[in-house]
Amino acid sequence: MLLPVSDGRQHIVSRAVNGLGFSFWEEADGGNLRGIWVRSAPAEECEIRYAVTAEVRGEVSERTESGGAEPPGTVDLGPTPLIQSDDLEIRRRARELTAGERDRQAVAWALFQFVATAIQTATGEVASDARGVLSEGRGNTTGKARLLAALLRSAGIPARIVGGLRLEDATKKRGTISWVEARLGDRWVPLDAGGNHFGWLPHDYVALYRGDLPLIVHSAGMGVEYGFVVRQLTREVALGLEQAAPGTEKPRIEPRVGAEQVRTVTSYQEKPVASALLLVDHRVPESVSERILKEAREDEVNVVLMQSRFESRYFREQHLQRLVSNNLSLVSAAHLVVIATADDAGLYALFALGEREVPLNDARILISGSFPRPVGRVLGAVLIRLLDAGEVVLASRPVPLLALWETARANLLRGVPMGDEARKWDFQVFSVTAGSSRELGWWRAAVVGAWARAVRAQVPLQALTLILVLPLIATVIVVARIVIGIDSFGTFAPVIVSLAFLTTGLEWGVIIFCTIVSCGAVVRMLLRRIRLQLVSRLAILVATVAGLMAGLTVAGASLGIGALINVSIFPMVIMSSVIENFAASQFEFGTREAVRLTFNTLLLACLCYLAIERTGLQSLLLAFPELILVSVALNVALGKWRGLRVLEYLRFRDFARSGSVP
C-alpha cells in the first residue's frame, strides 16, 4: 500500500502499524513510500491497522521533502496507456484552448478551466482514461485529473497525478480523490479540476502518493477490504505522540499561483484564535497582501484573500458568488468576512450562502463599494435575514483593502467599534442589524422579506434586477425618441442589445454589434436578387447571425477573449430584425439614412447600458421597486407630448430666428 510522506504542505508527525502475524517493512519508490505486509501462514480472516498523524499546513514551502524542487522526469511529459498525451484529439484540443498563449501559467489556466467547467463530474461506470473522458465529456475525479495531465503534457508542461484523501468528518470512508501537479517555473503547482482549485488546495486535502498508480496491490485470489477512518486532533495531542524536531520553523506564507484575473493568498496558523475571509474585485498590491498576512500571522488568525478582477459588473457579481459557492465550508467557518468592490457587486456576493441556507453564525461582515446608503440598508437587511450574521457593516464608497482590514482587525481582536476605527482611516460606516428591517418601515420590511424568500427559493437576485430595470430602460428610450428626437430601428431593439452589452462589456459589445450587422447586411444584399418573401429572408438572416455568433464564440475561445465567449447572449431575432431594417432603409432611403438609423440604434443601446451599469440603477430598483410606478407616470406624461423635439429645434433654429411664416 502507498503511504503518505511529508512534503511542502503536509508534515507526517507519526506512524504506527498493528498487524499480528504479518511481517512489515517500508520501501522508497521514487518520491513515494510503499508499505509491504507479508504473511507466511494462510489465515481465514485477519485485520491490519496502519495509523498516520499528519499536520497539514496549507501553504507550499520552497523546500520540500518530496514533490518540490526536483527536476521533472520524462514520465511527467510522456504518454501512458491512461494518460494519452500523444492522442491526436487531445493534442488538437490543447492547441485550440491555448492558441495565442505564450506564458506557461496562462496555458495551464486555460486547460484547467476547460476540464473544470466543460467536463462533467460523474460517478459510477464512466470512462477513467484521458481519451475516454474527453470523448464522453464526463468522468470521475481520477478521469478528469488524467485528462488535465494529458492536455498539459501535450502542451509541453510536465504534469503528474496525485492521489489523496479529503479529511471530511466521516466514521469510515473508502473513496480517494485525484488531482494534478503541474511544473510551472521551479515549483510543482496543484491543480484540482474536480474541486475547482487552481494553484492551491484546501487544508483538508492530504496527498497519499504521486503518480498514476494503484493505491493497493495484493496477491491474486486474495479478497481485500479497506477503509479510512478520519479523526481530527489538536496539535498538542498529535505532538504528544512524537515531538517535532528541534528548531522546526513556522511554515512560510507565500502567495498562491493563479490566473491573471483570479488570485488567492492564504495563511493557516498552528493555533488560530479566529479566521478571516477577504474578497476583492481588483488587484491588491503585493505590499498590502504581505502586510495583511504578516499581521494575521502575528495575531494567530487564519486568513484567506481571494482576488477576482473582471471589467464587467455582471461578471464580477457572478464570479464573487462563484468563489463563495466553491468555498462554502471556508466561508461558513469565518469569524470575519471583508468584501471590497468598486460598486455594489459586493452586496450580492454573499447571496450564494442564502440560496444554500448556510448561516454565518454571528460572524462580522464588512462590505465597501459605491452604492447609496438607503440601498445598503435594504440589501444589508436582506443579508442579515438570510445569513443570521451578527452584524453587517457597510461603507457606501470604495475603501482601500488595507483600511478595511485594519478596521475589521481592531474590531475582531480588541473589540474596537468599527465606526471609531474607520474614522481613523478617513471613511465612515453604518451598521445593519437584525432589527434594522423593522426600522425601515412596513413597506420596506415587506420588500426585505420578499427578496429573502426569493433567494431561499433559488431565485438569483441578478435576474430579478434585470426584469425590474426593463421599464426604466424603456423610459430612457421614450425620452430619447419623444423629447430629444433620436429615431432608431424599433423601440425594443436598443433595450435588448443593451442587456447583451452587460455580459460582453461596452467596447466588445459595440464591436460584436457592428460585425454582425455589417456581415448580415452583405448577406441581405445578396438575398435581394433571389426575391424571397419576408419570413424566408428573416429565417436566413437568423441562420446567418447564428453562424456569426458561433464563429465569434470559437474565436474567443481560441484567442482567450472572454467577451467573445459570451457573445451567445446577443438576441438573434433582434439582430436579424436590425439587419432586415437596415437593408429596407437602404433600399428605400439610401445607404446614408440606413447607416444613420443603425448608428442611432447603437447609440441608444449604449445609453441604456450606461444607465444600467454606471448608475447603480439595478440595486436602486431592488431596494425601491415602487420606482416602476414613477416610470409609468412619466410615460403617461411623455405620451401626451405634442411639442417639437430637441433635434427639431436645432434643425429649424435658423427658420425660427428669421421669423418667417410658411
XYZ file of C-alpha atoms in Angstrom, residues 40 55 80 96 113 190 227 414 455 522 595 612 622 639 648:
15
model
C 3.819 -16.728 5.623
C -0.206 18.120 10.089
C 0.920 6.427 -20.777
C -7.301 25.168 -29.619
C -10.715 25.936 -16.927
C -1.526 21.792 -7.519
C -11.394 1.826 4.525
C -9.722 44.225 20.530
C -33.192 33.910 -2.600
C -23.909 41.889 -47.036
C -26.280 53.954 -41.508
C -27.778 50.179 -16.099
C -34.193 46.208 -5.851
C -47.258 60.175 -24.181
C -36.130 69.626 -34.394
